[in-house]
Short mmCIF file of C-alpha atoms in Angstrom, two decimals:
data_model
loop_
_atom_site.label_atom_id
_atom_site.label_comp_id
_atom_site.label_asym_id
_atom_site.label_seq_id
_atom_site.Cartn_x
_atom_site.Cartn_y
_atom_site.Cartn_z
CA MET F 1 -32.65 -174.11 -153.08
CA THR F 2 -29.21 -173.39 -151.61
CA ASP F 3 -30.68 -173.26 -148.09
CA ILE F 4 -31.02 -177.06 -148.08
CA LEU F 5 -27.26 -177.49 -148.55
CA LYS F 6 -25.95 -176.34 -145.20
CA GLY F 7 -24.50 -177.62 -141.97
CA PHE F 8 -26.80 -179.36 -139.50
CA VAL F 9 -24.90 -178.99 -136.19
CA ALA F 10 -26.00 -175.40 -135.55
CA GLU F 11 -29.57 -176.45 -136.40
CA PHE F 12 -29.31 -179.28 -133.89
CA ASN F 13 -27.97 -177.03 -131.11
CA ALA F 14 -30.71 -174.47 -131.69
CA LYS F 15 -33.46 -177.08 -131.62
CA ALA F 16 -32.01 -178.65 -128.47
CA ASP F 17 -32.19 -175.24 -126.78
CA ARG F 18 -35.80 -174.68 -127.95
CA GLN F 19 -37.09 -178.18 -127.23
CA PRO F 20 -34.73 -179.78 -124.69
CA ASN F 21 -37.18 -182.45 -123.58
CA LYS F 22 -38.16 -183.56 -127.07
CA VAL F 23 -37.15 -187.15 -127.79
CA PHE F 24 -34.54 -187.37 -130.53
CA ALA F 25 -34.35 -191.17 -130.50
CA ARG F 26 -35.06 -194.30 -128.52
CA PHE F 27 -32.46 -197.02 -128.35
CA ASN F 28 -34.11 -200.34 -127.44
CA SER F 29 -36.87 -198.17 -125.91
CA GLU F 30 -34.45 -196.01 -123.86
CA GLU F 31 -35.23 -192.33 -124.50
CA ILE F 32 -32.52 -189.98 -125.74
CA THR F 33 -33.74 -186.38 -125.54
CA PHE F 34 -32.26 -183.44 -127.42
CA ALA F 35 -30.95 -182.03 -124.13
CA ARG F 36 -29.27 -185.29 -123.15
CA LEU F 37 -27.73 -185.71 -126.59
CA LYS F 38 -26.46 -182.14 -126.71
CA ALA F 39 -24.93 -182.41 -123.23
CA GLN F 40 -23.20 -185.75 -123.90
CA ALA F 41 -21.98 -184.67 -127.34
CA GLY F 42 -20.64 -181.44 -125.87
CA THR F 43 -18.79 -183.26 -123.09
CA PHE F 44 -17.20 -185.64 -125.59
CA ALA F 45 -16.26 -182.79 -127.94
CA ALA F 46 -14.65 -180.91 -125.06
CA ASN F 47 -12.67 -184.01 -124.05
CA LEU F 48 -11.34 -184.41 -127.60
CA GLN F 49 -10.32 -180.77 -127.69
CA LEU F 50 -8.55 -181.07 -124.33
CA ARG F 51 -6.65 -184.08 -125.71
CA GLY F 52 -5.26 -181.92 -128.47
CA LEU F 53 -7.69 -182.58 -131.29
CA LYS F 54 -7.68 -179.82 -133.90
CA PRO F 55 -10.37 -178.94 -136.47
CA GLY F 56 -10.06 -181.32 -139.41
CA ASP F 57 -8.40 -184.09 -137.38
CA ARG F 58 -9.92 -187.52 -137.94
CA VAL F 59 -11.61 -189.80 -135.43
CA ALA F 60 -12.20 -193.40 -136.47
CA VAL F 61 -15.22 -195.13 -134.93
CA MET F 62 -15.72 -198.89 -134.81
CA MET F 63 -18.89 -199.67 -132.90
CA ARG F 64 -22.31 -201.18 -133.27
CA ASN F 65 -25.41 -199.07 -132.78
CA SER F 66 -25.87 -198.30 -129.09
CA ARG F 67 -27.11 -195.55 -126.77
CA PHE F 68 -23.71 -193.90 -127.23
CA SER F 69 -23.71 -193.84 -131.05
CA LEU F 70 -25.40 -190.47 -131.35
CA PRO F 71 -23.28 -188.60 -128.76
CA VAL F 72 -20.14 -189.99 -130.40
CA LEU F 73 -21.14 -188.73 -133.86
CA PHE F 74 -22.49 -185.37 -132.74
CA GLY F 75 -19.49 -184.92 -130.42
CA ILE F 76 -17.05 -185.46 -133.27
CA ALA F 77 -18.98 -183.02 -135.45
CA ARG F 78 -19.20 -180.34 -132.74
CA ALA F 79 -15.45 -180.59 -132.19
CA GLY F 80 -14.91 -179.82 -135.87
CA ALA F 81 -13.33 -183.23 -136.42
CA VAL F 82 -13.88 -185.69 -139.28
CA TRP F 83 -15.63 -188.99 -138.60
CA VAL F 84 -14.14 -192.16 -140.12
CA PRO F 85 -16.78 -194.90 -139.73
CA ILE F 86 -15.44 -198.47 -139.75
CA ASN F 87 -17.52 -201.54 -140.44
CA ALA F 88 -17.68 -203.51 -137.18
CA GLN F 89 -17.00 -206.69 -139.16
CA GLN F 90 -13.65 -205.42 -140.45
CA LYS F 91 -10.45 -207.16 -139.38
CA GLY F 92 -6.94 -207.95 -140.50
CA GLU F 93 -5.61 -206.41 -143.70
CA GLY F 94 -8.83 -204.61 -144.57
CA LEU F 95 -8.95 -202.91 -141.18
CA ARG F 96 -5.27 -202.05 -141.28
CA TYR F 97 -5.67 -200.43 -144.68
CA ILE F 98 -8.48 -198.11 -143.57
CA LEU F 99 -6.63 -197.03 -140.43
CA GLU F 100 -3.36 -196.42 -142.22
CA HIS F 101 -5.07 -194.67 -145.12
CA SER F 102 -7.28 -192.36 -143.04
CA LYS F 103 -4.66 -191.63 -140.32
CA PRO F 104 -7.06 -190.96 -137.41
CA LYS F 105 -5.86 -189.07 -134.34
CA PHE F 106 -8.22 -191.06 -132.11
CA VAL F 107 -10.11 -194.34 -132.39
CA VAL F 108 -13.44 -194.84 -130.61
CA CYS F 109 -14.43 -198.49 -130.38
CA ASP F 110 -16.56 -201.00 -128.55
CA PHE F 111 -14.28 -202.72 -126.06
CA GLU F 112 -14.83 -206.07 -127.80
CA TYR F 113 -13.01 -204.75 -130.90
CA LEU F 114 -9.91 -203.55 -129.06
CA THR F 115 -8.02 -206.79 -129.66
CA THR F 116 -9.03 -206.87 -133.34
CA LEU F 117 -7.82 -203.31 -133.78
CA GLY F 118 -4.56 -204.08 -132.01
CA GLU F 119 -3.90 -207.21 -134.06
CA CYS F 120 -4.56 -205.66 -137.49
CA GLY F 121 -1.04 -204.20 -137.64
CA ALA F 122 -1.95 -200.52 -138.03
CA GLY F 123 0.18 -199.56 -135.03
CA THR F 124 -2.38 -197.22 -133.45
CA PRO F 125 -0.96 -195.83 -130.16
CA THR F 126 -2.62 -197.17 -127.01
CA ASP F 127 -3.50 -193.69 -125.75
CA ALA F 128 -5.41 -192.99 -128.97
CA PHE F 129 -8.18 -195.47 -128.07
CA ILE F 130 -11.45 -194.50 -126.39
CA THR F 131 -13.41 -197.63 -125.51
CA ILE F 132 -17.09 -198.29 -124.92
CA GLY F 133 -18.58 -201.08 -122.80
CA GLY F 134 -15.35 -202.20 -121.11
CA PRO F 135 -13.57 -201.35 -117.85
CA HIS F 136 -14.58 -198.00 -116.39
CA ASP F 137 -11.19 -196.29 -116.63
CA PRO F 138 -10.02 -192.83 -117.80
CA GLY F 139 -9.80 -194.13 -121.36
CA SER F 140 -13.43 -195.18 -121.53
CA PHE F 141 -16.23 -193.20 -123.13
CA GLU F 142 -18.39 -193.73 -120.04
CA ALA F 143 -15.71 -192.01 -117.91
CA VAL F 144 -15.48 -189.16 -120.40
CA LEU F 145 -19.21 -188.46 -120.03
CA GLU F 146 -18.74 -187.96 -116.29
CA GLU F 147 -16.36 -185.05 -116.84
CA ASP F 148 -17.40 -181.44 -116.44
CA ALA F 149 -15.99 -179.68 -119.48
CA ALA F 150 -17.43 -177.04 -121.76
CA CYS F 151 -17.35 -177.53 -125.51
CA VAL F 152 -16.30 -174.70 -127.78
CA ASP F 153 -18.37 -175.28 -130.92
CA ARG F 154 -16.49 -174.56 -134.11
CA PRO F 155 -18.55 -172.68 -136.73
CA LEU F 156 -19.20 -175.20 -139.49
CA LYS F 157 -19.97 -174.54 -143.13
CA ALA F 158 -21.74 -176.74 -145.64
CA ASP F 159 -18.50 -177.60 -147.44
CA ASP F 160 -16.63 -178.56 -144.26
CA LEU F 161 -15.75 -182.24 -144.18
CA PHE F 162 -18.02 -184.32 -141.97
CA ALA F 163 -16.87 -187.86 -142.74
CA ILE F 164 -14.62 -190.10 -144.78
CA MET F 165 -16.91 -193.00 -145.63
CA TYR F 166 -15.21 -196.01 -147.14
CA THR F 167 -17.07 -197.89 -149.84
CA SER F 168 -18.15 -201.41 -148.96
CA GLY F 169 -15.45 -202.97 -151.10
CA THR F 170 -17.59 -205.81 -152.47
CA THR F 171 -15.25 -206.20 -155.45
CA GLY F 172 -11.98 -204.60 -154.37
CA ARG F 173 -10.14 -202.26 -152.01
CA PRO F 174 -12.45 -199.59 -150.53
CA LYS F 175 -12.20 -195.91 -151.41
CA GLY F 176 -12.70 -193.09 -148.90
CA VAL F 177 -15.59 -190.88 -150.02
CA LEU F 178 -15.26 -187.28 -148.78
CA VAL F 179 -18.67 -186.41 -147.30
CA THR F 180 -19.37 -182.83 -146.24
CA HIS F 181 -21.80 -181.52 -143.63
CA GLY F 182 -23.90 -180.14 -146.47
CA MET F 183 -24.06 -183.50 -148.22
CA LEU F 184 -25.45 -185.22 -145.12
CA ARG F 185 -27.97 -182.42 -144.60
CA LEU F 186 -29.00 -182.77 -148.24
CA ALA F 187 -29.44 -186.53 -147.78
CA GLY F 188 -31.95 -185.74 -145.05
CA GLU F 189 -33.90 -183.49 -147.41
CA ALA F 190 -33.97 -186.29 -149.98
CA VAL F 191 -35.34 -188.68 -147.35
CA ARG F 192 -38.00 -186.09 -146.52
CA THR F 193 -39.09 -186.03 -150.19
CA LEU F 194 -38.97 -189.79 -150.65
CA THR F 195 -40.81 -190.75 -147.47
CA GLU F 196 -43.22 -187.81 -147.11
CA MET F 197 -42.41 -187.82 -143.41
CA GLN F 198 -44.70 -185.91 -141.09
CA PRO F 199 -44.41 -184.64 -137.52
CA SER F 200 -44.68 -187.48 -134.97
CA ASP F 201 -43.53 -190.12 -137.48
CA VAL F 202 -41.17 -192.80 -136.16
CA PHE F 203 -38.32 -194.12 -138.32
CA PHE F 204 -37.12 -197.61 -137.45
CA VAL F 205 -33.30 -197.75 -137.51
CA TRP F 206 -31.71 -201.18 -137.86
CA GLU F 207 -28.90 -200.17 -140.15
CA PRO F 208 -25.47 -199.38 -138.65
CA PHE F 209 -24.48 -195.72 -138.69
CA PHE F 210 -21.19 -196.72 -140.29
CA HIS F 211 -23.13 -197.06 -143.56
CA ILE F 212 -24.53 -194.00 -145.38
CA GLY F 213 -28.01 -195.56 -145.23
CA GLY F 214 -27.85 -195.30 -141.45
CA ALA F 215 -25.79 -192.11 -141.20
CA GLN F 216 -28.27 -190.06 -143.24
CA LEU F 217 -30.94 -190.71 -140.59
CA ILE F 218 -29.21 -188.71 -137.86
CA VAL F 219 -30.31 -185.40 -139.39
CA LEU F 220 -34.00 -186.32 -139.68
CA PRO F 221 -35.06 -185.39 -136.11
CA VAL F 222 -33.22 -182.07 -136.63
CA ILE F 223 -35.08 -181.04 -139.80
CA GLU F 224 -38.49 -182.50 -138.86
CA ASP F 225 -40.26 -183.42 -135.61
CA ILE F 226 -39.81 -187.16 -136.05
CA THR F 227 -38.20 -189.75 -133.75
CA LEU F 228 -35.67 -192.49 -134.48
CA ALA F 229 -36.39 -195.96 -133.09
CA MET F 230 -32.93 -197.56 -132.92
CA VAL F 231 -31.99 -201.19 -132.37
CA ASP F 232 -28.52 -202.67 -132.10
CA ARG F 233 -28.63 -204.75 -135.29
CA PHE F 234 -30.82 -206.25 -138.01
CA SER F 235 -32.72 -209.40 -137.05
CA ALA F 236 -35.09 -210.97 -139.56
CA SER F 237 -36.88 -213.03 -136.91
CA ARG F 238 -37.39 -210.08 -134.53
CA PHE F 239 -37.84 -207.32 -137.13
CA TRP F 240 -41.62 -206.93 -137.10
CA ASP F 241 -41.90 -207.39 -133.33
CA GLN F 242 -39.40 -204.53 -132.90
CA VAL F 243 -41.26 -202.43 -135.46
CA ARG F 244 -44.57 -203.00 -133.66
CA SER F 245 -43.20 -202.22 -130.21
CA SER F 246 -41.62 -198.98 -131.45
CA ALA F 247 -44.79 -197.85 -133.28
CA ALA F 248 -42.62 -197.16 -136.33
CA THR F 249 -44.26 -195.56 -139.35
CA HIS F 250 -41.29 -196.00 -141.73
CA VAL F 251 -38.80 -198.80 -142.31
CA HIS F 252 -35.67 -198.62 -144.42
CA TYR F 253 -34.30 -201.39 -146.62
CA LEU F 254 -31.17 -202.04 -148.67
CA GLY F 255 -29.74 -204.95 -150.61
CA GLY F 256 -31.64 -208.16 -149.91
CA ILE F 257 -33.45 -207.06 -146.74
CA LEU F 258 -36.93 -207.26 -148.27
CA GLN F 259 -36.25 -210.69 -149.72
CA ILE F 260 -34.96 -211.90 -146.34
CA LEU F 261 -38.08 -210.61 -144.58
CA LEU F 262 -40.36 -212.03 -147.25
CA LYS F 263 -38.85 -215.48 -146.72
CA GLN F 264 -39.71 -215.50 -143.02
CA PRO F 265 -42.68 -217.72 -142.07
CA GLU F 266 -46.02 -216.02 -142.59
CA ASN F 267 -47.60 -214.68 -139.41
CA PRO F 268 -51.15 -213.57 -138.57
CA LEU F 269 -49.55 -210.35 -137.29
CA ASP F 270 -47.85 -209.55 -140.61
CA ARG F 271 -50.12 -206.54 -141.11
CA GLN F 272 -50.44 -205.58 -137.46
CA HIS F 273 -48.11 -202.58 -137.39
CA ALA F 274 -48.12 -198.82 -137.98
CA VAL F 275 -45.75 -198.77 -140.96
CA ARG F 276 -46.98 -196.76 -143.95
CA ILE F 277 -43.85 -196.74 -146.09
CA ALA F 278 -40.88 -199.03 -146.68
CA TRP F 279 -38.19 -197.02 -148.44
CA GLY F 280 -34.74 -197.75 -149.79
CA GLY F 281 -32.92 -199.32 -152.71
CA GLY F 282 -32.67 -202.83 -154.11
CA CYS F 283 -36.29 -204.01 -154.40
CA PRO F 284 -36.67 -206.32 -157.44
CA LYS F 285 -39.83 -205.93 -159.49
CA ASP F 286 -41.26 -209.31 -158.48
CA VAL F 287 -40.58 -208.72 -154.77
CA TRP F 288 -42.23 -205.28 -154.82
CA THR F 289 -45.85 -206.41 -155.06
CA LYS F 290 -45.37 -209.53 -152.93
CA PHE F 291 -43.92 -207.50 -150.06
CA SER F 292 -46.46 -204.71 -150.34
CA ASP F 293 -49.40 -207.11 -150.45
CA ARG F 294 -48.21 -209.30 -147.59
CA PHE F 295 -47.21 -206.57 -145.14
CA GLY F 296 -49.58 -203.82 -146.26
CA VAL F 297 -46.96 -201.12 -146.83
CA GLU F 298 -46.15 -198.80 -149.71
CA ILE F 299 -42.78 -199.35 -151.38
CA ARG F 300 -40.76 -196.20 -152.10
CA GLU F 301 -37.71 -197.15 -154.15
CA CYS F 302 -34.76 -194.83 -154.67
CA TYR F 303 -31.31 -194.84 -156.23
CA GLY F 304 -28.13 -193.15 -155.14
CA MET F 305 -24.56 -193.33 -153.96
CA THR F 306 -22.58 -191.93 -151.06
CA GLU F 307 -20.74 -189.86 -153.67
CA ALA F 308 -24.01 -188.06 -154.53
CA SER F 309 -25.32 -187.29 -151.04
CA SER F 310 -26.92 -190.73 -150.77
CA ILE F 311 -30.15 -190.31 -152.78
CA THR F 312 -30.29 -189.21 -156.42
CA THR F 313 -33.70 -190.42 -157.64
CA CYS F 314 -36.91 -191.43 -155.90
CA ASN F 315 -40.04 -193.25 -156.99
CA THR F 316 -43.08 -191.56 -155.48
CA GLU F 317 -45.39 -192.48 -158.37
CA GLY F 318 -45.56 -196.24 -157.79
CA VAL F 319 -43.98 -197.35 -161.07
CA VAL F 320 -43.16 -200.91 -160.01
CA GLY F 321 -39.51 -201.78 -160.55
CA SER F 322 -38.30 -198.25 -161.30
CA VAL F 323 -36.03 -196.18 -159.05
CA GLY F 324 -37.99 -193.10 -160.11
CA LYS F 325 -37.04 -189.61 -161.20
CA PRO F 326 -34.23 -187.29 -160.09
CA MET F 327 -34.42 -185.05 -157.06
CA SER F 328 -34.98 -181.43 -158.08
CA TRP F 329 -31.30 -180.64 -157.61
CA TYR F 330 -30.08 -183.47 -159.87
CA ALA F 331 -30.16 -184.32 -163.56
CA VAL F 332 -29.68 -187.93 -164.66
CA GLU F 333 -28.80 -189.30 -168.07
CA VAL F 334 -27.79 -192.68 -169.44
CA VAL F 335 -24.85 -192.70 -171.86
CA ASP F 336 -23.23 -195.25 -174.14
CA GLY F 337 -19.55 -196.21 -174.31
CA ASN F 338 -18.77 -193.02 -176.26
CA GLY F 339 -20.49 -190.78 -173.75
CA GLN F 340 -23.48 -190.16 -176.03
CA PRO F 341 -27.03 -190.16 -174.60
CA CYS F 342 -28.91 -193.44 -174.96
CA GLY F 343 -32.45 -193.52 -176.25
CA PRO F 344 -35.43 -194.64 -174.15
CA GLY F 345 -34.97 -198.26 -173.11
CA GLU F 346 -31.31 -198.39 -174.25
CA ARG F 347 -28.93 -199.61 -171.57
CA GLY F 348 -25.87 -197.56 -170.67
CA GLU F 349 -24.03 -195.94 -167.77
CA ILE F 350 -25.90 -193.73 -165.32
CA VAL F 351 -24.38 -190.23 -165.13
CA VAL F 352 -25.41 -187.66 -162.51
CA ARG F 353 -25.11 -183.86 -162.65
CA SER F 354 -26.26 -181.28 -160.13
CA SER F 355 -27.37 -177.67 -160.26
CA LEU F 356 -26.47 -177.40 -156.58
CA ASN F 357 -22.79 -176.83 -155.93
CA GLY F 358 -21.61 -179.28 -153.29
CA ALA F 359 -24.27 -181.95 -153.86
CA LEU F 360 -21.69 -184.19 -155.52
CA PHE F 361 -18.63 -185.27 -153.56
CA LYS F 362 -15.25 -183.59 -154.03
CA GLY F 363 -13.38 -186.85 -154.48
CA TYR F 364 -11.85 -189.87 -152.79
CA LEU F 365 -9.27 -189.44 -150.03
CA ASP F 366 -5.73 -189.48 -151.47
CA ASN F 367 -6.90 -191.26 -154.62
CA PRO F 368 -6.71 -188.85 -157.57
CA GLU F 369 -6.89 -191.65 -160.12
CA ALA F 370 -10.20 -192.97 -158.82
CA THR F 371 -11.49 -189.40 -158.41
CA SER F 372 -10.69 -188.49 -162.02
CA LYS F 373 -12.53 -191.59 -163.25
CA ALA F 374 -15.61 -190.81 -161.17
CA LEU F 375 -15.81 -187.05 -161.73
CA VAL F 376 -15.68 -186.15 -165.43
CA ASP F 377 -16.65 -182.67 -166.65
CA SER F 378 -18.39 -181.91 -163.33
CA ALA F 379 -20.52 -185.06 -163.63
CA LEU F 380 -20.48 -188.26 -161.60
CA ARG F 381 -19.83 -191.36 -163.71
CA THR F 382 -21.51 -193.86 -161.43
CA GLY F 383 -20.31 -197.11 -163.02
CA ASP F 384 -23.91 -198.33 -162.73
CA ALA F 385 -25.97 -199.67 -165.62
CA GLY F 386 -29.41 -198.24 -166.22
CA THR F 387 -32.11 -197.27 -168.69
CA LEU F 388 -34.49 -194.33 -168.91
CA ASP F 389 -38.02 -194.91 -170.13
CA SER F 390 -40.07 -192.48 -172.22
CA GLU F 391 -41.56 -190.97 -169.04
CA GLY F 392 -38.13 -190.16 -167.57
CA ASN F 393 -38.15 -192.95 -164.99
CA LEU F 394 -34.78 -194.51 -164.25
CA TRP F 395 -34.36 -198.29 -164.16
CA PHE F 396 -31.32 -199.70 -162.37
CA HIS F 397 -29.55 -202.79 -163.76
CA GLY F 398 -26.62 -203.26 -161.37
CA ARG F 399 -22.94 -202.43 -161.50
CA MET F 400 -21.45 -202.33 -164.98
CA THR F 401 -18.38 -204.11 -163.64
CA ASP F 402 -20.48 -206.82 -161.97
CA SER F 403 -20.66 -208.92 -165.10
CA VAL F 404 -18.81 -211.83 -166.66
CA ARG F 405 -17.59 -212.19 -170.23
CA CYS F 406 -18.66 -215.72 -171.12
CA LYS F 407 -18.72 -217.28 -174.59
CA GLY F 408 -18.41 -213.86 -176.19
CA GLU F 409 -21.34 -212.45 -174.25
CA ASN F 410 -21.50 -210.08 -171.31
CA VAL F 411 -23.48 -211.83 -168.57
CA SER F 412 -25.04 -209.58 -165.93
CA ALA F 413 -24.66 -210.94 -162.41
CA TRP F 414 -27.93 -209.27 -161.51
CA GLU F 415 -29.86 -211.21 -164.14
CA VAL F 416 -28.43 -214.61 -163.14
CA GLU F 417 -28.79 -213.95 -159.42
CA HIS F 418 -32.32 -212.66 -159.84
CA MET F 419 -33.35 -215.90 -161.56
CA ALA F 420 -31.48 -218.22 -159.15
CA ALA F 421 -33.08 -216.45 -156.18
CA ALA F 422 -36.49 -217.37 -157.57
CA HIS F 423 -35.80 -221.09 -157.00
CA PRO F 424 -38.01 -222.32 -154.13
CA SER F 425 -35.05 -223.70 -152.13
CA VAL F 426 -32.70 -220.72 -152.54
CA GLU F 427 -32.56 -218.03 -149.85
CA ASP F 428 -29.71 -216.00 -151.37
CA CYS F 429 -27.06 -216.26 -154.06
CA ALA F 430 -24.10 -214.56 -155.71
CA MET F 431 -22.38 -214.95 -159.07
CA ILE F 432 -18.73 -214.35 -159.97
CA GLY F 433 -16.49 -214.99 -162.96
CA VAL F 434 -13.74 -217.62 -162.70
CA GLU F 435 -10.96 -218.88 -164.94
CA ALA F 436 -12.15 -220.79 -167.99
CA ASP F 437 -10.49 -223.77 -169.67
CA VAL F 438 -11.14 -222.12 -173.03
CA GLY F 439 -12.20 -218.55 -173.72
CA GLU F 440 -12.74 -215.64 -171.35
CA GLN F 441 -14.49 -216.70 -168.14
CA ASP F 442 -16.87 -219.26 -166.72
CA ILE F 443 -19.65 -218.54 -164.25
CA LYS F 444 -19.56 -219.74 -160.66
CA LEU F 445 -22.78 -219.44 -158.66
CA PHE F 446 -22.89 -219.53 -154.86
CA VAL F 447 -26.22 -220.40 -153.26
CA LYS F 448 -27.53 -220.55 -149.71
CA ALA F 449 -30.50 -222.79 -148.92
CA LYS F 450 -33.61 -221.69 -147.05
CA ASN F 451 -34.14 -223.07 -143.57
CA GLY F 452 -35.11 -226.72 -143.78
CA LYS F 453 -34.37 -226.94 -147.51
CA THR F 454 -31.63 -228.82 -149.39
CA ILE F 455 -30.10 -227.70 -152.67
CA GLN F 456 -29.00 -230.30 -155.23
CA PRO F 457 -26.66 -228.46 -157.64
CA GLU F 458 -27.54 -230.71 -160.55
CA HIS F 459 -31.25 -230.13 -160.03
CA LEU F 460 -30.70 -226.38 -159.71
CA SER F 461 -28.63 -226.37 -162.90
CA HIS F 462 -31.39 -228.09 -164.87
CA TRP F 463 -33.93 -225.67 -163.41
CA LEU F 464 -31.83 -222.66 -164.47
CA ALA F 465 -31.22 -224.10 -167.93
CA LYS F 466 -34.93 -223.78 -168.65
CA ARG F 467 -34.93 -220.11 -167.64
CA LEU F 468 -31.55 -218.69 -168.74
CA ALA F 469 -29.73 -218.47 -172.04
CA SER F 470 -27.12 -221.19 -172.44
CA TYR F 471 -24.24 -218.73 -171.99
CA GLN F 472 -25.86 -217.47 -168.75
CA ASN F 473 -26.21 -220.89 -167.11
CA PRO F 474 -23.47 -221.25 -164.44
CA ARG F 475 -20.89 -223.95 -165.05
CA TYR F 476 -20.00 -224.17 -161.36
CA ILE F 477 -22.39 -224.24 -158.39
CA LYS F 478 -21.21 -223.96 -154.79
CA VAL F 479 -23.64 -224.38 -151.89
CA VAL F 480 -22.70 -222.39 -148.78
CA CYS F 481 -24.06 -222.14 -145.27
CA GLU F 482 -23.62 -218.36 -145.05
CA PHE F 483 -22.24 -215.32 -146.88
CA GLU F 484 -19.95 -212.60 -145.54
CA ARG F 485 -21.80 -209.32 -145.96
CA THR F 486 -21.42 -205.55 -145.86
CA PRO F 487 -23.41 -203.51 -143.29
CA SER F 488 -26.22 -203.15 -145.82
CA GLN F 489 -26.34 -206.94 -146.19
CA ARG F 490 -24.71 -206.98 -149.62
CA ILE F 491 -22.61 -210.05 -150.27
CA MET F 492 -18.86 -209.36 -150.29
CA LYS F 493 -18.05 -210.97 -153.60
CA HIS F 494 -14.32 -210.41 -153.47
CA LEU F 495 -14.19 -212.91 -150.57
CA LEU F 496 -15.90 -215.69 -152.53
CA SER F 497 -13.70 -218.64 -153.49
CA ARG F 498 -12.54 -218.85 -157.10
CA ASP F 499 -11.41 -222.44 -156.59
CA LEU F 500 -12.73 -224.70 -159.36
CA HIS F 501 -12.46 -227.89 -157.30
CA ASP F 502 -14.66 -227.06 -154.28
CA CYS F 503 -17.93 -227.08 -156.20
CA TRP F 504 -20.21 -228.95 -158.57
CA ASP F 505 -19.13 -228.70 -162.22
CA ARG F 506 -21.84 -228.95 -164.90
CA LEU F 507 -19.47 -229.94 -167.73
CA ALA F 508 -17.63 -232.52 -165.63
CA ALA F 509 -20.97 -233.97 -164.56
CA ALA F 510 -22.11 -234.27 -168.17
CA GLN F 511 -18.86 -235.99 -169.19
CA SER F 512 -19.01 -238.44 -166.31
CA GLY F 513 -22.69 -239.30 -166.69
CA GLY F 514 -23.92 -237.08 -163.88
CA GLN F 515 -21.05 -237.16 -161.37
CA ALA F 516 -19.28 -233.87 -160.87
CA ARG F 517 -15.74 -233.42 -159.59
CA ARG F 518 -17.11 -233.05 -156.11
CA PRO F 519 -20.76 -233.53 -155.13
CA ASP F 520 -21.88 -230.44 -153.26
CA VAL F 521 -25.15 -230.69 -151.36
CA VAL F 522 -25.81 -228.63 -148.27
CA ALA F 523 -28.97 -228.45 -146.20
CA ALA F 524 -29.64 -225.21 -144.36
CA LYS F 525 -29.50 -225.34 -140.57
CA GLN F 526 -32.85 -225.71 -138.88
#
């Protein structure tokens, strides 16, 4: 089994030499062959080396998916450097923190982000920037590709560092996960198992490479004769048209992607595509069958974390709602607060162990405290809640910390959000805990209306009261036009307002005969 935990760069170079004209990927239908990718990556790697980059130096990258994404990533890897992916939506303090914490020697960015990077306060030297899509000058990536320089590939081992991938930071400051070359290669093997990919398959790539869900895809054409069909960003309205035109056989989902697609207007062409499998994480039980029936695809749910080479379990048996069973190199258990194994159906924390040395991450960059909490006795304490059934299937119940202590009860955000999302006018929602007048916390629910719909907080509250326990029913409801999201479309909860006066208040409404502190009704934009 150890042969699946290895570097992928040498594999890529060898395949490019054997099959130079084979298409690695298409970006918006533009072909990128193995030969072209190897040549461009080599030129970029040589340029970095000529600029003084040493093995192990870090290169931060802030760019959207483009025809240059792959040569940038493979160039960094071939130079023996460490990739620091940055969410293209980052700015200000959050961006400054990542740059100062990771200390990159160079920063590759789309030209449009140059001002944002300069204004964040990180103090990155001007000559450290390599821009894409701006003026054609010596500091641009396009100019670099015109150079004639030979790359000296550094021999890479499985445990060499490939990337420092910062967590999304939905609830706090992000942590830099140390991802090795072997971990990314192993993620590709997990995708192979989950998706049952075959030669000539086409994987649709909407997700940014700065997220592990996108990054893990770059090894697939190396380990199997498949092609990536890349687009610049996710678009719900154009998704299936893009899938059809690319002849994709597999689509990936995360977070609320399936729900967003399911809420698009029905179309006679909904089943007119080549997709066999939709795979990923975050498909609620009730969405599973609806999506599969409407679009005619098989759902393959999985569970994992960047810290565990992306994918830990996979559901290939069709148990609706479950995230499946562990990959052959992992063992999963669910433990209680004392670290003792839970019985079937008993909720606890998901803990992951591996028989394969290097499958679990080594730690977080310069954060020994967080590392010691995550890695205990050679096991990964995920911080996720789950249950195991009698057949060994894992069921995921959200983050253990994503809950609110209300009226003496722990209220799962997942449970409240799952119910609120079922309301016919709600497109998406998020729950947080806020300061309570008496007791621990109160619940504040943020909701976004579907196109053409209007949400009346009081009506929504009555609707939820019939479906949730009294302690689960949100006191506060705030209607928003949009949410700020991570690359995988997860809502960034730490940015949600904890103000108690900008929303509808159920208790205040009851005391005033129906009038809340501030009526809050928002219709979605047409």
